[in-house]
Amino acid sequence: MSGEPADDGRLRRGAALMASGTAVSRLLGLLRSMVLFAAIGATGQAADAFAVANKLPNVMYMLLVGGVLNAVLVPQVVRAYKTAKGQQYVDRLLTFGFVALAGLTLVLTLAAPLLVRLYADAASQAQMDLAVTFAYWCVPQVFFYGVYALLGQVLNARSSFGPYMWAPVVNNVVSIIGFVAFIVAFGAVPESGLTHASAWGSSQVLLLAGSATAGVMAQALVLFPALRAAGVRYRPRWGLRGYGLGRAGAVATWTLVGLAVGQLGYVIVSRVVSQAPGAADGAKDVASNAAYDAAFLIFMLPHSLVTVSLATAMFTRLAEQAHDRDTRAVRASLSYGLRVVGVFTVLAAAVIAVLAIPVTRLILPSATSATTAAVAQVVIAMIVGLPAFGAWSICQRVYFAYEDTRSMVPVQVVMAVVVVAGSLLSRVLLPATAWVVGVGLSMSLSYLVGAVVALRHLHQRLHGVDGGRVLRLHLRATLAAVVAIVVGLVLLLGTEAVLPGGLVTALLECVLVGSVMGLVYVALLRALRVRELDDLLRPILPRLSRIGPLRPLVRLLAPSGRAGRHADDDVQSPPSAGREPRRATSSPHYPLTPWAAWPDSSAPELPEPTPPGAAPLAPELPAPRRAPRTHRSRPHYPPGHPLYRPSSPELWPGADDESTDGPDTHGGPV
C-alpha cells in the first residue's frame, strides 16, 4: 500500500501541535542566540570556548543516551501499555533511567578537561582553560536532557505530543533572562572587552554558563505535571529482571555502536574547525566553533519545525505497525513522510540559500560584515543538504520502529567516512578561512549518501519504498524551487539596491523575498498537481483563516479541486459517463470507512471534514453499497480500531504465529 495512511488526520493533528510548540521554541531559540551572540560574539576566543563547552552535554547525551532512548524506549512503552502491568514496567524503566543518568553525569563532569581537549585544539592555552571552566558548569545538563527525553518519550507513547515540544520554550525563556542579565551586568561585545579568554572571571562564567544549565533544568522539570495530566502516575520502582529487556539491550548496543561511529567523525570535524583561526595567518573574523554553531542553528530551524514534528508523530504509529508486522502500512507511512517532508524541505532550502546573509544578519545583529559573510557561507553549504537530511531522519524512524539499529550501523559508517574525508580534504585544499564551509558541504553530501543507502536497504526489507512516487515528487518540487530561487534573487538584488543596510532592511528582505518565493513555489506545485502540498497546508490554513487580513492569502493557498481528496489518492474513483474508469497507480488505499468499489457512476465524492462552527461543505449522503471484498480490496484499519486486523491473515486472532512478513523474509530483526 503506497497511499496515505488511514489515520493520517491524527498524525497531522499531532504534528501540527508539535510544530506549533517547536515554532515558538525555535523563535525564542533564535532570540536566545541573538542575545548570546550579543553578549560574547560569534567569533573570538571566548565565543569558541563557550561553544565547545556548551556543545559537550549535547554531544554526550546523543552519544550515550539520546539514540538509545529513541530506539528502545518508545517501542518498549508502546508494548508495555498493551499489557495489564504496563505502568509498573514504565515505572521501573524510568527509575533505572534516572539513576543511570545521575551516575553518567557525575563521571562526565569529572572528565570535563579530557572531553574539552578531545573536541578542541585551540592555539591559546587561556582559551582551553576557559572552555574547561565552562564545561564544569555545562556538562551537568546531560542529566536534565536525559530526564526530558525519558519523560517526553513516555508522553509520546501515550499520544501526548504537545508538552514534549513546548517544554523547550521554558528553557529558552530562562536562558534569555540570564543572558540579558549578563549584558546588563558586564556589557556586550566588543565594548565589554570579553572577546579574549583572559578577560573572564568566575562571576562572568557563573552567570553565563549557569543560565544555560538552569534553562535545561527547567525544560525537564516542567514535564512532570504533564506526565500526570496524561494519566501516567509515576512511582519509583526497582528491578527490571524478567521484563524482557534482553532484546532492548541488543538494540541499545547497536545504537551505541552507530552513534560512536558518528561521534568519531565529529571529533575530527570539531578539531578541524577549532584549528581554523590559528591557521588563518592573522586573518580576523575566521569561522570556527561559534560560527559553526550559528550556521547549524539556522540549518536546524526548518528541520525542527516540520521534519522533527512529523517524524515524532509518525514514530508511535510506525512502532505499532512494525510490532503488528504490517509491512504495507509501514511502507505507506514511510512514503507519506518522505513526500510531505520533501515538499517543505526543498522550499526551506531554497529560501534560506537565497536569504543566507539577511538571516545571518538577524541572528548576529552585533556582528561585523565580515563575520556575517563568513557565517552565511557556512549556512549555504549546510542548507543544500536539508532535503536529504529530512529523508534520512524519516528512514531512521523506520529502523527504530523495527528495533533494527544493527542495520543502521553500515549506513552511519558510510556517512562518517564521507564527513571525515570531506573535512580533511577541505583542510588540505582550501584556505583556513573556508575550512568550515568545506565541513558544511561534507555534511550535506553525507546526508544524501546516507538517505540513498538507507532507502536501498529499506526497499529490500519492505518490498519497495514507493521510490518512483517519492522521486517524482522531489523532482517537481526542485523544479518549482529553481524558479522560486531566480525570482527571489532578482527581488533581493532590487531591495538591496533601493534600501539601506541594517537590521530593519534584513527583516524586510526576509519577509518580502521569503513570502514571494513561497507563493511562487506553491503556485508552481499547484500547476504541477503536487497534492502533498495540501497535506502540508491543511493543519495551517484553518488557523490562518481566523485572521481577517490573511483570509485572501488563505483562499489563494487553499487546495482547489475535489474536496476531501488527499495526496495522490489511490482509491479507485467511480467512472464518469462517457469515459473510461480511472486506473489506480498503485496498491489501493482505504480510509477508515472502506469504499472498496462504487456500484454506479452516480456515487458521490467524499466531502472534506467541516471545521467546528462552519457550515457543512456538502449535504450528507447515504453510504453506497459495497462490493464483495477480495484479497486486494480488504480495508486497512489503524491499530486500535475495533475492526483492525494485521495485514497477514495468519496473524489474526486464533491463527498460527508464522507470518510472511516476519524477520526471516526481510533479513533482520523485526
XYZ file of C-alpha atoms in Angstrom:
670
model
C 0.000 0.000 0.000
C 1.521 3.310 -1.035
C -1.298 5.701 -0.314
C -1.656 7.989 2.630
C -2.291 6.008 5.840
C -5.850 5.929 7.035
C -5.215 7.626 10.369
C -3.318 10.499 8.773
C -5.694 13.003 10.399
C -4.459 12.074 13.847
C -0.893 12.238 12.557
C -1.394 15.701 11.084
C -3.042 16.986 14.259
C -0.185 15.643 16.384
C 2.385 17.049 14.000
C 0.610 20.422 13.906
C 0.522 20.614 17.705
C 4.197 19.774 17.932
C 5.074 22.094 15.074
C 3.373 24.997 16.863
C 5.363 24.297 20.015
C 8.535 23.844 18.019
C 7.888 27.060 16.094
C 7.539 29.097 19.290
C 10.548 27.340 20.806
C 12.693 27.924 17.729
C 11.718 31.575 17.518
C 12.663 32.000 21.146
C 15.791 29.958 20.415
C 16.718 32.457 17.721
C 16.187 35.276 20.200
C 18.283 33.372 22.750
C 21.106 33.000 20.237
C 20.882 36.664 19.281
C 21.228 37.678 22.929
C 24.075 35.193 23.452
C 25.993 36.392 20.397
C 25.431 39.984 21.513
C 26.971 39.059 24.865
C 30.056 37.120 23.690
C 30.124 37.410 19.879
C 30.189 34.777 17.102
C 33.962 34.733 16.630
C 36.839 35.047 19.081
C 38.342 33.035 21.927
C 35.508 33.402 24.447
C 32.784 32.589 21.936
C 34.609 29.493 20.688
C 35.367 28.336 24.256
C 31.709 28.555 25.295
C 30.606 26.898 22.027
C 32.785 23.847 22.754
C 31.743 23.597 26.413
C 28.020 24.086 25.843
C 28.096 21.585 22.976
C 29.597 18.833 25.132
C 26.373 17.933 27.004
C 24.500 17.713 23.695
C 27.196 15.511 22.163
C 27.487 13.252 25.213
C 23.717 12.977 25.511
C 23.300 11.998 21.866
C 26.171 9.552 22.063
C 25.289 7.789 25.289
C 21.592 8.399 25.876
C 19.595 10.038 23.110
C 19.805 7.412 20.395
C 19.219 4.604 22.883
C 16.039 6.252 24.117
C 14.713 6.781 20.586
C 15.500 3.216 19.558
C 14.384 1.442 22.736
C 12.007 3.434 24.871
C 9.036 4.173 22.577
C 8.654 0.588 21.261
C 9.022 -0.767 24.801
C 6.457 1.656 26.244
C 4.001 1.074 23.394
C 4.131 -2.663 24.093
C 4.026 -2.193 27.849
C 0.787 -0.219 27.786
C -0.866 -3.080 25.916
C -0.392 -5.282 28.987
C -2.020 -5.261 32.403
C 1.211 -4.364 34.227
C 2.374 -1.773 31.728
C 2.577 1.088 34.228
C 4.757 -0.939 36.605
C 7.161 -1.653 33.782
C 7.300 2.042 32.813
C 7.926 2.990 36.465
C 10.869 0.592 36.663
C 12.218 1.815 33.339
C 12.078 5.460 34.430
C 13.650 4.732 37.821
C 16.515 2.861 36.212
C 16.963 5.668 33.678
C 17.112 8.419 36.319
C 19.722 6.579 38.377
C 21.827 5.708 35.326
C 21.711 9.315 34.146
C 22.875 10.608 37.529
C 25.882 8.278 37.581
C 26.764 9.019 33.972
C 26.567 12.783 34.513
C 28.880 12.593 37.514
C 31.517 10.680 35.541
C 31.314 13.036 32.561
C 31.583 16.135 34.764
C 34.754 14.821 36.356
C 36.110 14.077 32.878
C 35.373 17.589 31.573
C 39.058 18.526 30.939
C 39.579 15.389 28.853
C 36.422 15.992 26.846
C 37.396 19.583 26.042
C 40.811 18.525 24.807
C 39.245 15.780 22.734
C 36.875 18.079 20.850
C 39.000 21.252 20.642
C 42.560 22.050 19.572
C 42.857 25.797 20.067
C 46.208 27.551 19.831
C 45.603 29.571 23.033
C 46.019 27.910 26.436
C 43.835 30.597 28.035
C 41.018 29.638 25.654
C 41.355 25.952 26.555
C 41.299 26.762 30.294
C 38.185 28.905 29.870
C 36.493 26.110 27.904
C 37.220 23.650 30.735
C 35.756 26.064 33.292
C 32.631 26.477 31.164
C 32.395 22.680 30.799
C 32.207 22.098 34.563
C 29.029 24.175 34.579
C 27.558 22.887 31.302
C 28.167 19.108 31.386
C 25.571 18.535 34.178
C 22.984 19.395 31.522
C 23.339 15.747 30.406
C 21.209 14.608 33.361
C 18.400 17.067 32.653
C 18.459 16.418 28.908
C 18.081 12.729 29.718
C 15.181 13.300 32.125
C 13.488 15.463 29.491
C 13.915 12.750 26.868
C 12.714 9.942 29.168
C 9.543 11.744 30.180
C 8.949 13.091 26.686
C 9.155 9.684 25.051
C 6.690 8.252 27.564
C 4.330 11.126 26.754
C 4.738 10.493 23.024
C 3.965 6.801 23.519
C 0.767 7.926 25.261
C -0.019 10.144 22.204
C 0.539 13.305 24.280
C 2.779 15.156 21.822
C 2.422 18.787 22.859
C 4.337 19.029 26.173
C 7.477 17.443 24.733
C 7.727 20.130 22.053
C 6.576 23.039 24.217
C 8.958 22.380 27.136
C 11.986 23.942 25.354
C 10.096 27.239 25.410
C 10.734 27.352 29.166
C 14.416 26.594 28.564
C 14.748 29.489 26.140
C 12.923 31.940 28.396
C 15.156 31.141 31.386
C 18.314 31.337 29.265
C 17.286 34.644 27.680
C 16.700 36.175 31.095
C 20.139 35.018 32.231
C 21.934 36.253 29.106
C 20.189 39.637 29.291
C 21.287 39.894 32.923
C 24.846 39.138 31.743
C 24.718 42.010 29.230
C 23.282 44.383 31.851
C 25.980 43.428 34.350
C 29.055 43.222 32.105
C 28.110 44.833 28.781
C 28.037 43.500 25.209
C 30.898 42.810 22.848
C 33.080 44.399 21.707
C 32.686 47.198 24.297
C 32.798 44.731 27.206
C 36.289 43.536 26.278
C 35.227 39.908 26.871
C 36.243 38.668 23.431
C 39.569 37.371 24.769
C 39.611 34.440 27.182
C 41.989 36.136 29.635
C 39.378 38.813 30.443
C 36.937 36.364 32.024
C 36.429 35.834 35.750
C 34.356 33.493 37.890
C 31.332 35.813 38.062
C 31.050 36.045 34.269
C 31.389 32.267 33.902
C 28.809 31.593 36.612
C 26.174 33.898 35.140
C 26.605 32.807 31.505
C 27.052 29.047 31.895
C 24.747 28.858 34.917
C 21.925 30.443 32.919
C 22.342 27.885 30.149
C 22.192 24.973 32.609
C 19.248 26.437 34.541
C 17.260 26.587 31.309
C 17.801 22.888 30.580
C 16.851 22.041 34.170
C 13.553 23.909 33.838
C 12.869 22.197 30.496
C 12.993 18.793 32.181
C 11.091 19.597 35.353
C 8.011 21.057 33.617
C 7.242 17.629 32.119
C 6.373 16.046 35.471
C 2.960 17.817 35.674
C 2.331 16.929 32.013
C 3.016 13.279 32.843
C 0.245 13.259 35.444
C -2.112 15.056 33.063
C -1.532 12.263 30.527
C -2.650 9.677 33.082
C 0.830 8.401 33.986
C 1.226 8.075 37.762
C 4.936 7.522 38.198
C 6.161 5.749 41.337
C 9.815 4.781 41.866
C 10.178 1.014 41.437
C 13.353 -1.046 41.349
C 14.321 -4.029 39.280
C 13.954 -4.876 35.589
C 14.732 -8.585 35.614
C 12.135 -10.682 33.881
C 10.643 -7.811 31.904
C 12.025 -8.822 28.530
C 14.787 -6.242 28.189
C 17.213 -8.672 26.562
C 16.182 -7.604 23.092
C 16.134 -3.955 24.150
C 19.718 -4.356 25.359
C 20.781 -5.617 21.948
C 19.028 -2.694 20.287
C 20.744 -0.250 22.643
C 24.145 -1.816 21.998
C 23.915 -1.426 18.235
C 22.559 2.100 18.670
C 25.627 2.993 20.711
C 27.891 1.496 18.071
C 26.314 3.582 15.346
C 26.431 6.765 17.411
C 30.039 6.112 18.389
C 30.955 5.875 14.717
C 29.256 9.196 14.059
C 30.946 10.848 17.028
C 34.379 9.685 15.928
C 33.746 11.572 12.732
C 32.513 14.601 14.662
C 35.664 14.650 16.805
C 37.723 15.159 13.651
C 35.290 17.778 12.371
C 35.386 19.699 15.661
C 39.163 19.686 15.795
C 39.478 20.873 12.195
C 37.006 23.682 12.883
C 38.786 24.769 16.079
C 42.158 24.900 14.275
C 40.922 27.341 11.617
C 41.586 30.673 13.457
C 45.142 29.683 14.392
C 45.950 28.630 10.823
C 44.496 31.734 9.173
C 47.761 33.761 9.347
C 46.307 36.528 11.475
C 43.080 36.913 9.498
C 40.170 38.280 11.529
C 36.580 37.017 11.700
C 37.519 33.441 10.778
C 34.632 30.965 11.086
C 35.236 28.442 13.865
C 33.160 26.648 16.523
C 30.840 29.552 17.338
C 30.261 30.327 13.651
C 29.601 26.628 13.013
C 27.010 26.610 15.803
C 25.298 29.731 14.440
C 25.084 28.220 10.953
C 23.845 24.906 12.316
C 21.164 26.741 14.299
C 19.824 28.253 11.072
C 20.084 24.879 9.323
C 18.111 23.111 12.051
C 15.301 25.672 12.247
C 13.199 24.400 9.285
C 14.100 20.798 10.102
C 12.760 21.197 13.625
C 9.589 22.968 12.538
C 8.261 20.240 10.243
C 10.507 17.187 9.897
C 11.023 16.500 13.591
C 7.371 17.201 14.392
C 6.055 14.894 11.676
C 8.634 12.178 12.368
C 7.864 12.209 16.097
C 4.125 11.963 15.446
C 4.772 9.145 12.954
C 7.015 7.159 15.259
C 4.373 5.849 17.641
C 2.262 4.674 14.712
C 5.290 3.150 12.984
C 6.166 1.275 16.171
C 2.627 -0.150 16.314
C 2.695 -1.124 12.637
C 6.103 -2.750 12.929
C 5.073 -4.623 16.061
C 1.994 -5.923 14.205
C 4.183 -6.829 11.195
C 2.016 -4.732 8.919
C 4.633 -4.176 6.228
C 2.242 -2.452 3.844
C 1.293 0.112 6.483
C 4.950 0.804 7.319
C 5.706 1.274 3.631
C 2.772 3.687 3.306
C 3.856 5.709 6.347
C 7.430 5.916 5.054
C 6.294 7.087 1.617
C 3.906 9.629 3.080
C 6.558 11.040 5.413
C 9.183 11.309 2.678
C 6.807 13.112 0.332
C 5.300 15.606 2.770
C 8.660 16.404 4.352
C 10.187 16.776 0.882
C 7.637 19.414 -0.131
C 8.700 21.570 2.810
C 12.446 20.977 2.962
C 13.014 21.761 -0.727
C 11.313 25.140 -0.291
C 13.105 25.840 3.003
C 16.494 25.069 1.468
C 15.798 27.400 -1.465
C 14.583 30.305 0.697
C 17.427 30.104 3.225
C 20.058 29.770 0.492
C 18.819 32.997 -1.128
C 18.420 34.823 2.199
C 21.556 33.483 3.907
C 23.094 36.924 4.534
C 19.880 38.694 5.744
C 19.005 35.733 8.007
C 22.533 35.636 9.439
C 22.410 39.391 9.999
C 19.241 38.924 12.058
C 20.773 36.111 14.103
C 24.020 38.048 14.674
C 22.862 41.665 14.998
C 26.134 42.886 16.509
C 28.421 41.015 14.084
C 30.608 42.768 11.547
C 30.003 42.413 7.823
C 32.966 40.058 7.564
C 31.610 37.796 10.327
C 28.146 37.812 8.772
C 29.555 36.824 5.384
C 31.678 34.064 6.931
C 28.705 32.509 8.738
C 26.404 32.910 5.705
C 28.785 30.873 3.550
C 28.598 28.024 6.060
C 24.781 28.316 6.116
C 24.596 27.868 2.333
C 26.959 24.884 2.458
C 24.789 23.178 5.070
C 21.345 24.096 3.780
C 21.753 22.397 0.396
C 21.657 19.099 2.277
C 18.396 19.855 4.121
C 16.091 17.733 1.898
C 18.428 14.744 2.176
C 18.685 15.255 5.939
C 14.884 15.171 6.180
C 14.716 11.926 4.195
C 17.419 10.337 6.360
C 15.538 11.336 9.520
C 12.355 9.635 8.294
C 14.318 6.486 7.403
C 15.808 6.419 10.896
C 12.322 6.240 12.422
C 11.583 3.115 10.402
C 14.727 1.416 11.702
C 13.856 2.440 15.253
C 10.280 1.173 14.837
C 11.606 -2.262 13.887
C 14.224 -2.032 16.656
C 16.756 -2.841 13.954
C 19.555 -0.456 14.854
C 22.110 -3.005 13.695
C 21.181 -2.390 10.061
C 21.744 1.353 10.544
C 25.395 0.932 11.520
C 26.735 0.395 7.966
C 24.830 3.490 6.831
C 26.293 5.543 9.666
C 29.789 4.277 8.887
C 29.465 5.429 5.277
C 28.164 8.820 6.375
C 31.005 9.272 8.874
C 33.595 8.376 6.221
C 32.142 10.983 3.861
C 32.239 13.705 6.540
C 35.773 12.878 7.704
C 37.169 12.629 4.177
C 35.498 15.883 3.162
C 36.740 17.725 6.261
C 40.328 16.542 5.817
C 40.283 17.367 2.104
C 38.958 20.832 2.942
C 41.835 21.313 5.366
C 44.339 20.387 2.663
C 42.794 22.055 -0.387
C 41.049 25.160 0.981
C 42.342 28.223 2.826
C 41.764 28.212 6.584
C 39.033 30.812 6.225
C 36.975 28.281 4.212
C 37.556 25.133 6.273
C 34.158 25.349 7.971
C 32.489 25.824 4.569
C 34.126 22.588 3.397
C 32.877 20.845 6.525
C 29.332 22.049 5.783
C 29.459 20.715 2.229
C 30.776 17.386 3.519
C 27.832 17.149 5.913
C 25.356 17.820 3.101
C 26.938 15.129 0.952
C 26.875 12.644 3.839
C 23.132 13.180 4.334
C 22.489 12.476 0.658
C 24.616 9.323 0.689
C 23.014 8.138 3.940
C 19.469 8.656 2.649
C 20.183 6.778 -0.599
C 21.863 3.835 1.153
C 19.107 3.611 3.789
C 16.335 3.680 1.194
C 18.019 0.927 -0.811
C 18.100 -1.285 2.269
C 14.537 -0.442 3.262
C 13.440 -1.188 -0.293
C 14.557 -4.778 0.235
C 13.071 -5.041 3.689
C 9.674 -3.530 2.866
C 9.442 -4.922 -0.683
C 9.576 -1.381 -2.037
C 9.583 2.181 -0.712
C 7.312 3.768 -3.312
C 10.514 5.165 -4.797
C 9.121 6.311 -8.120
C 6.413 8.354 -6.478
C 8.831 9.887 -3.961
C 11.365 10.711 -6.683
C 8.752 12.337 -8.906
C 7.627 14.498 -6.013
C 11.174 15.692 -5.299
C 11.853 16.410 -8.981
C 8.712 18.525 -9.297
C 9.474 20.307 -6.034
C 13.048 21.006 -7.167
C 11.818 22.439 -10.463
C 9.458 24.774 -8.614
C 12.231 25.723 -6.180
C 14.637 26.661 -9.004
C 12.088 29.085 -10.436
C 11.457 30.487 -6.942
C 15.219 30.968 -6.436
C 15.508 33.002 -9.646
C 12.580 35.200 -8.620
C 13.965 35.559 -5.096
C 17.457 36.575 -6.248
C 16.078 39.231 -8.596
C 13.849 40.632 -5.842
C 16.694 40.527 -3.279
C 19.061 42.438 -5.554
C 16.362 45.018 -6.180
C 15.681 45.592 -2.477
C 19.395 45.859 -1.692
C 19.777 48.490 -4.416
C 16.899 50.576 -3.039
C 17.011 50.104 0.741
C 19.895 50.939 3.097
C 21.610 48.226 5.101
C 20.726 47.335 8.680
C 18.534 45.059 10.767
C 15.255 46.580 9.577
C 16.247 46.061 5.951
C 17.307 42.487 6.676
C 13.933 41.804 8.293
C 12.053 43.345 5.355
C 14.114 41.301 2.895
C 13.367 38.086 4.753
C 9.628 38.782 4.921
C 9.225 40.112 1.390
C 11.549 37.788 -0.517
C 10.586 34.738 1.529
C 6.860 35.363 1.041
C 7.175 35.890 -2.703
C 9.319 32.772 -3.100
C 6.790 30.776 -1.105
C 3.877 31.968 -3.224
C 5.748 31.215 -6.469
C 6.620 27.764 -5.157
C 3.034 26.998 -4.118
C 1.632 28.227 -7.428
C 4.031 26.034 -9.410
C 3.281 22.995 -7.248
C -0.419 23.581 -7.877
C 0.265 23.725 -11.613
C 2.331 20.527 -11.345
C -0.502 18.855 -9.381
C 1.551 18.125 -6.289
C -1.218 17.104 -3.899
C 1.156 16.531 -0.971
C 1.135 20.314 -0.653
C -2.459 20.088 0.586
C -1.432 17.710 3.366
C 1.274 20.132 4.435
C -1.037 23.154 4.443
C -4.198 21.514 5.801
C -3.354 21.950 9.539
C -2.215 25.549 8.998
C -4.887 27.144 6.825
C -7.850 26.882 9.279
C -5.817 28.785 11.873
C -4.718 31.454 9.409
C -8.299 31.899 8.179
C -9.259 33.230 11.610
C -7.020 36.260 10.998
C -9.008 38.719 8.870
C -6.162 40.289 6.826
C -4.821 36.835 5.935
C -8.074 35.412 4.558
C -7.326 36.386 0.923
C -3.986 34.607 1.241
C -5.724 31.550 2.716
C -8.140 31.443 -0.230
C -5.167 31.630 -2.568
C -3.330 28.798 -0.823
C -6.398 26.611 -0.195
C -6.466 23.378 -2.166
C -8.535 23.558 -5.297
C -10.463 20.764 -6.954
C -12.342 17.932 -5.368
C -12.968 18.185 -1.670
C -11.687 15.605 0.674
C -9.058 14.118 -1.632
C -5.617 13.661 -0.208
C -2.206 13.385 -1.791
C -2.251 11.107 -4.814
C -5.439 9.313 -3.870
C -5.216 5.642 -4.608
C -8.863 4.886 -4.061
C -10.363 3.954 -7.374
C -12.718 6.719 -8.489
C -16.187 5.928 -9.844
C -16.400 6.016 -13.616
C -17.875 9.151 -15.151
C -20.267 8.994 -18.028
C -18.579 8.696 -21.381
C -15.041 7.945 -20.187
C -13.005 5.013 -19.030
C -12.704 4.313 -15.291
C -9.613 5.747 -13.662
C -6.886 3.202 -13.001
C -5.177 3.214 -9.655
C -1.459 3.865 -9.986
C -0.517 1.627 -7.091
C -1.981 -0.538 -4.368
C -5.333 0.853 -3.146
C -5.562 2.965 -0.012
C -8.572 2.506 2.217
C -9.833 5.197 4.589
C -11.398 4.377 7.949
C -14.756 3.905 6.225
C -13.870 1.415 3.489
C -15.120 2.251 -0.006
C -13.979 -0.817 -1.883
C -15.809 -0.002 -5.109
C -18.632 2.153 -6.370
C -21.775 0.426 -7.659
C -22.518 3.019 -10.324
C -21.328 6.239 -11.875
C -23.502 8.424 -9.650
C -21.588 7.676 -6.457
C -20.621 10.828 -4.561
C -17.192 12.222 -3.665
C -16.213 12.154 -0.009
C -16.666 15.659 1.494
C -13.825 17.361 3.315
C -14.225 17.479 7.128
C -16.122 20.569 8.214
C -14.313 22.883 10.681
C -16.111 23.379 14.034
C -18.769 26.062 13.786
C -18.704 26.246 9.992
C -21.462 25.360 7.575
C -21.121 21.912 6.023
C -19.476 21.815 2.624
C -21.918 19.286 1.214
C -25.100 17.568 2.418
C -24.697 14.193 3.981
C -25.326 11.357 1.573
C -26.195 7.731 2.217
C -23.331 5.287 2.131
C -23.034 3.428 -1.171
C -23.363 -0.286 -1.483
C -20.062 -2.067 -1.066
C -18.796 -4.627 -3.489
C -17.658 -8.005 -2.163
C -14.172 -7.849 -0.671
C -11.222 -9.589 -2.218
C -7.670 -10.044 -1.002
C -6.827 -6.745 -2.790
C -9.812 -4.785 -1.522
C -9.583 -5.648 2.164
C -9.631 -2.313 4.076
C -6.763 -1.252 6.308
C -7.750 -0.065 9.759
C -5.165 1.525 12.082
C -4.009 -0.383 15.196
C -6.503 0.258 17.984
C -9.536 0.404 15.660
C -12.271 -2.101 16.633
C -12.056 -3.736 13.183
C -8.245 -3.707 12.935
C -6.603 -6.883 11.678
C -2.913 -7.322 10.818
C -2.147 -7.319 7.112
C -1.263 -11.015 7.137
C -4.288 -13.276 7.811
C -2.002 -15.702 9.644
C -1.641 -13.123 12.428
C -5.389 -12.782 13.055
C -6.617 -13.966 16.443
C -6.660 -17.723 16.670
C -4.230 -18.239 13.793
C -0.692 -19.507 13.859
C 2.163 -17.171 14.782
C 4.034 -17.569 11.485
C 3.857 -14.695 9.012
C 5.305 -13.964 5.628
C 6.209 -10.514 6.974
C 8.444 -11.963 9.702
C 12.159 -11.453 10.246
C 13.263 -14.311 8.016
C 11.642 -12.715 4.981
C 13.385 -9.361 5.324
C 16.726 -10.371 6.701
C 16.888 -8.618 10.062
C 15.103 -8.420 13.392
C 11.619 -7.025 13.460
